[in-house]
Each structure stands twice: as C-alpha cells, then as structure tokens.
Amino acid sequence: KNEVEQSPQNLTAQEGEFITINCSYSVGISALHWLQQHPGGGIVSLFMLSSGKKKHGRLIATINIQEKHSSLHITASHPRDSAVYICAVRGNYGGSQGNLIFGKGTKLSVKP
Amino acid sequence: DSGVTQTPKHLITATGQRVTLRCSPRSGDLSVYWYQQSLDQGLQFLIQYYNGEERAKGNILERFSAQQFPDLHSELNLSSLELGDSALYFCASSKMAGGSGEQFFGPGTRLTVL
C-alpha cells in the first residue's frame, strides 16, 4: 500500500465546475504539499500545510491531521487548470524526516 | 519562474554511458533536493544536500551520485545507464536544512536512454 494515496486518478470536468481532489496518507507528517504539474512537465508548488486551511485565488487546500486527509478544491474551474495535481507529505519519522513522499497524482482535464 | 535552473533540458544517451545533470538553486537557498519521475514509479526522492553536505538519502541507486559545490550548485551523476533510468529528473531548492519550508522546483531534465 502506498503511503500517500490520491483520488481520483483522473478527473474530467466542465468549465465552471467545483472540483475536489483528495489525499490520504498513512505516515506521521510535519507538512503536506500540493503541487501542480503542467503538461510540459514543470512543477509548481501550490500550498504547504501543517494544519487548517489555506486559500489562494480559486484554490483552497484543507488538512485534517487526525484523519490523515487533505483536500484540494478548485472553484469555478477553467481549462487552464488542466494539469496533474500531486499531493506530497513530509515525513517526521526516522530517516525520512524532511523527505517528500509523493502520491501518484490526479490528472485533471477541464473542458470548455 | 521558480528561480531554480537545470541543465540540460533534454539528454539522449545510450545504455552504459555516464551523464551529469546540473542544478542551480534559488539565490539564498542552501538546500538542494534531487527527484526522479518515471512513468511507473511517479516522483521519488533521491538525495538532499544542505550547504555542501549530504543531508538525506532516498531511493538513490549506487550507480547514481551527487554533490553540492561551494557556490551551492549541485550535480547529479548517473553512470552505467540502463533503459529504466529514462525519466524526468527534477531538482528543488529551499532555505532550510531539515526539509521544512516550501521547495521550489526546477524545470527538470528529461533523460532518454536508448
């Protein structure tokens, strides 16, 4: 079983829809990152969370440490949001301290 | 633009060869991380350097090695290349030593081993 699981793997939405991507993890963490990978391959850091909720424009990220779960929401989705969204956790145990452990990613396609 | 640069952008080579990937971190960042992204494994942490010293090691093969120089740029050396080493290699940088803080990713080097 992967230490970081994302769902769904693939997501197709119509422009304007509200989108939720989920991330569950099974290890102790000090922080959780949401990353966006564009079709060209470049990776952009969207959020780093250790508790609560963060908002940036149309993007909202939440984390529930007790339930080991995080969600990334996109409001009023747009075709330019089409990308792979990757959840990564920073372990706080043993030799993994500080290292990022990645989910497999969620491929989002927003149709006009 | 994250401020992290990687060269080359693309690299095509043959099995058994050796290549060097280069990364320059953002100004002021002391930590450099190397990651491998392959189709079957996804993103995996390889190794971290902080201010010239190896800080943490992940799933890095013995055929791979890295170093960070006094000017803080880093190189990842891949030797005795195999077909399975074909992947995107990213470096990222951050200010902190322990992996805390946001990491800024470079554009990646796409390695193709034929």
PDB file of C-alpha atoms in Angstrom, chain B residues 6-8 11 13 16-23 32 34-36 46-47 49 57 59-69 73-82 85 89-91 109 111:
ATOM      1  CA  GLN B   6      18.549  22.938 -14.518  1.00  0.00           C
ATOM      2  CA  THR B   7      20.682  21.962 -17.469  1.00  0.00           C
ATOM      3  CA  PRO B   8      20.442  20.351 -19.882  1.00  0.00           C
ATOM      4  CA  LEU B  11      19.531  14.451 -22.777  1.00  0.00           C
ATOM      5  CA  THR B  13      22.257   8.814 -24.485  1.00  0.00           C
ATOM      6  CA  GLY B  16      26.191   2.012 -20.328  1.00  0.00           C
ATOM      7  CA  GLN B  17      27.018   5.690 -20.634  1.00  0.00           C
ATOM      8  CA  ARG B  18      27.512   8.289 -17.898  1.00  0.00           C
ATOM      9  CA  VAL B  19      25.791  11.685 -17.701  1.00  0.00           C
ATOM     10  CA  THR B  20      25.845  14.683 -15.395  1.00  0.00           C
ATOM     11  CA  LEU B  21      22.806  16.793 -14.616  1.00  0.00           C
ATOM     12  CA  ARG B  22      23.282  20.266 -13.192  1.00  0.00           C
ATOM     13  CA  CYS B  23      21.119  22.347 -10.869  1.00  0.00           C
ATOM     14  CA  VAL B  32      19.096  21.146  -2.947  1.00  0.00           C
ATOM     15  CA  TRP B  34      17.000  15.668  -6.421  1.00  0.00           C
ATOM     16  CA  TYR B  35      13.907  13.769  -7.563  1.00  0.00           C
ATOM     17  CA  GLN B  36      13.255  11.196 -10.264  1.00  0.00           C
ATOM     18  CA  LEU B  46      16.723  10.670  -4.443  1.00  0.00           C
ATOM     19  CA  ILE B  47      19.016  12.777  -2.274  1.00  0.00           C
ATOM     20  CA  TYR B  49      22.319  18.350   0.123  1.00  0.00           C
ATOM     21  CA  LYS B  57      19.220   9.880   1.106  1.00  0.00           C
ATOM     22  CA  ASN B  59      15.812   5.704  -3.229  1.00  0.00           C
ATOM     23  CA  ILE B  60      19.074   6.522  -4.958  1.00  0.00           C
ATOM     24  CA  LEU B  61      20.834   3.732  -6.811  1.00  0.00           C
ATOM     25  CA  GLU B  62      24.515   3.033  -6.151  1.00  0.00           C
ATOM     26  CA  ARG B  63      25.194   3.919  -9.821  1.00  0.00           C
ATOM     27  CA  PHE B  64      23.990   7.445  -9.053  1.00  0.00           C
ATOM     28  CA  SER B  65      25.875  10.031  -7.042  1.00  0.00           C
ATOM     29  CA  ALA B  66      25.528  13.719  -6.333  1.00  0.00           C
ATOM     30  CA  GLN B  67      27.442  16.599  -4.857  1.00  0.00           C
ATOM     31  CA  GLN B  68      26.911  20.230  -3.950  1.00  0.00           C
ATOM     32  CA  PHE B  69      29.679  22.687  -4.648  1.00  0.00           C
ATOM     33  CA  HIS B  73      25.068  24.439  -7.377  1.00  0.00           C
ATOM     34  CA  SER B  74      24.603  20.694  -7.446  1.00  0.00           C
ATOM     35  CA  GLU B  75      25.328  17.919  -9.898  1.00  0.00           C
ATOM     36  CA  LEU B  76      23.700  14.505 -10.185  1.00  0.00           C
ATOM     37  CA  ASN B  77      25.891  11.907 -11.845  1.00  0.00           C
ATOM     38  CA  LEU B  78      24.260   8.855 -13.395  1.00  0.00           C
ATOM     39  CA  SER B  79      26.534   6.060 -14.579  1.00  0.00           C
ATOM     40  CA  SER B  80      26.224   2.657 -16.279  1.00  0.00           C
ATOM     41  CA  LEU B  81      22.893   3.877 -17.579  1.00  0.00           C
ATOM     42  CA  GLU B  82      20.075   1.425 -18.166  1.00  0.00           C
ATOM     43  CA  ASP B  85      16.817   5.190 -15.945  1.00  0.00           C
ATOM     44  CA  TYR B  89      14.920  14.426 -13.120  1.00  0.00           C
ATOM     45  CA  PHE B  90      13.951  17.440 -11.043  1.00  0.00           C
ATOM     46  CA  CYS B  91      15.906  19.400  -8.557  1.00  0.00           C
ATOM     47  CA  THR B 109      15.939  17.362 -17.243  1.00  0.00           C
ATOM     48  CA  LEU B 111      16.763  11.804 -19.805  1.00  0.00           C
TER      49      LEU B 111
END
